[in-house]
């Protein structure tokens, strides 16, 4: 009998972040106490004024299909935001609203990548990038970066990894999973190679509002002239406004790319949820105090995690400029025994930590960086205090 499954789907790995979160939930449901640092999902409720806008949208009949690529009002709000914050000019023809930034990425790869074309992805990278590239028939070219360099790709590395088949570079700053950020100068150096090699860039800017201390967020197309016509910007409301469940993200791309993305979406999913689109509109247009309040809380947690990682023997992590992840180097604790059990890999370490101490983190190898574990601090301070006390116990034992 012929296989039921296509080759592309057989090669697809499930999302490790979502799998780890599901495992933590399963243990909780079975009655275990679990401190879940697995998922990058703000623990705050979606702000009230956004929920009220969704109710108002439902009650006023905004419950039908919209234009497949999203309502013009939301696109206008996205355009205005990029104009005000970054001085970039876009029009309605550049914006496509999708079912979350993940869906936006899937659409971009489908529209840009031909079979066998290469996409350069600096590692550590967010789990879905490589899988979505493969799903579109592309080849992810994973380029490892170093902790000493705060996990940033250098211009020399980019140049060395370009081949005739290289189509684009994928950037995520601030980064999931490391929290590290590129400066304007560093982006400029990468941009010079991008222009020289005639590459596309996908710039995932979903954490642009979660920035700590003196760090400054720089949107990629602003660093050199001529980048807007070769860059697809990805952003959304999930992280900034604690709206992960509403599923709204967007792409800002050159008009020929966004036109094809809109056609693809019109065949695949039609519009993203009409009610969520009105909620996202309220998020962008309403007071941004809720963002500042959540950021202040994240900043306290980030400082706490940085301090605890430094205190616990054998652990270290890069400087967390933004996002809400600590990417912890656990390599000093690998190749050792915990009880009778040999802890050889980061996966062993994470699974044993979950099993023995009830702390859930995601293994670095899922992000292309063995020897690390990612802790999301999008959870309460109380959970973090307890979790780090248990991690300290675990490594001491
Ligand atoms: N990009 C990055 C870097 C992320 O961490 C996430 C988190 N899920 C996404 C994209 C997708 O976000 P969403 O689909 O919830 O909008
Ligand atoms: N981006 C989040 C994370 O990395 C959510 C999970 C996912 O979409 O994979 O944990």
PDB file of N, CA and C and ligand atoms in Angstrom, residues 15 17-18 38-40 102 126-128 176 207 239 325 374, ligand 2:
ATOM      1  N   UNK A  15       5.819  21.390  17.014  1.00  0.00           N
ATOM      2  CA  UNK A  15       6.444  22.510  17.734  1.00  0.00           C
ATOM      3  C   UNK A  15       6.878  22.049  19.129  1.00  0.00           C
ATOM      4  N   UNK A  17       8.015  23.827  21.581  1.00  0.00           N
ATOM      5  CA  UNK A  17       7.535  24.695  22.667  1.00  0.00           C
ATOM      6  C   UNK A  17       6.119  24.292  23.076  1.00  0.00           C
ATOM      7  N   UNK A  18       5.280  24.074  22.052  1.00  0.00           N
ATOM      8  CA  UNK A  18       3.893  23.698  22.355  1.00  0.00           C
ATOM      9  C   UNK A  18       3.853  22.287  22.951  1.00  0.00           C
ATOM     10  N   UNK A  38       7.790  26.968  30.239  1.00  0.00           N
ATOM     11  CA  UNK A  38       8.002  26.468  28.879  1.00  0.00           C
ATOM     12  C   UNK A  38       7.517  27.427  27.806  1.00  0.00           C
ATOM     13  N   UNK A  39       6.369  28.008  27.997  1.00  0.00           N
ATOM     14  CA  UNK A  39       5.733  28.685  26.866  1.00  0.00           C
ATOM     15  C   UNK A  39       5.954  30.194  26.881  1.00  0.00           C
ATOM     16  N   UNK A  40       6.220  30.737  25.706  1.00  0.00           N
ATOM     17  CA  UNK A  40       6.372  32.189  25.581  1.00  0.00           C
ATOM     18  C   UNK A  40       5.028  32.833  25.382  1.00  0.00           C
ATOM     19  N   UNK A 102       2.707  33.490  13.236  1.00  0.00           N
ATOM     20  CA  UNK A 102       3.150  32.185  12.723  1.00  0.00           C
ATOM     21  C   UNK A 102       2.554  31.940  11.333  1.00  0.00           C
ATOM     22  N   UNK A 126      13.973  30.436  16.750  1.00  0.00           N
ATOM     23  CA  UNK A 126      12.654  30.012  17.234  1.00  0.00           C
ATOM     24  C   UNK A 126      12.219  28.744  16.491  1.00  0.00           C
ATOM     25  N   UNK A 127      11.664  27.810  17.237  1.00  0.00           N
ATOM     26  CA  UNK A 127      11.424  26.438  16.741  1.00  0.00           C
ATOM     27  C   UNK A 127      10.697  26.342  15.389  1.00  0.00           C
ATOM     28  N   UNK A 128       9.804  27.272  15.113  1.00  0.00           N
ATOM     29  CA  UNK A 128       8.968  27.095  13.916  1.00  0.00           C
ATOM     30  C   UNK A 128       9.642  27.517  12.609  1.00  0.00           C
ATOM     31  N   UNK A 176      13.735  35.436  20.160  1.00  0.00           N
ATOM     32  CA  UNK A 176      13.255  34.221  20.809  1.00  0.00           C
ATOM     33  C   UNK A 176      14.152  33.142  20.226  1.00  0.00           C
ATOM     34  N   UNK A 207       8.750  41.095  19.085  1.00  0.00           N
ATOM     35  CA  UNK A 207       9.075  41.515  20.466  1.00  0.00           C
ATOM     36  C   UNK A 207       9.518  42.970  20.537  1.00  0.00           C
ATOM     37  N   UNK A 239       2.233  39.118  21.749  1.00  0.00           N
ATOM     38  CA  UNK A 239       3.153  39.327  22.878  1.00  0.00           C
ATOM     39  C   UNK A 239       2.940  40.687  23.526  1.00  0.00           C
ATOM     40  N   UNK A 325      12.595  35.720  27.540  1.00  0.00           N
ATOM     41  CA  UNK A 325      13.227  34.409  27.663  1.00  0.00           C
ATOM     42  C   UNK A 325      14.633  34.529  28.240  1.00  0.00           C
ATOM     43  N   UNK A 374      15.740  26.799  27.603  1.00  0.00           N
ATOM     44  CA  UNK A 374      15.074  28.102  27.595  1.00  0.00           C
ATOM     45  C   UNK A 374      14.035  28.193  28.693  1.00  0.00           C
TER      46      UNK A 374
HETATM   47  N1  LIG B   2       6.425  31.712  20.629  1.00  0.00           N
HETATM   48  C1  LIG B   2       6.058  31.068  21.849  1.00  0.00           C
HETATM   49  C2  LIG B   2       7.201  30.209  22.323  1.00  0.00           C
HETATM   50  O1  LIG B   2       8.234  30.184  21.722  1.00  0.00           O
HETATM   51  C3  LIG B   2       4.744  30.359  21.738  1.00  0.00           C
HETATM   52  C4  LIG B   2       4.787  28.931  21.297  1.00  0.00           C
HETATM   53  C5  LIG B   2       4.822  28.739  19.829  1.00  0.00           C
HETATM   54  O2  LIG B   2       4.064  29.397  19.121  1.00  0.00           O
HETATM   55  O3  LIG B   2       5.635  27.945  19.418  1.00  0.00           O
HETATM   56  O4  LIG B   2       7.075  29.589  23.350  1.00  0.00           O
END
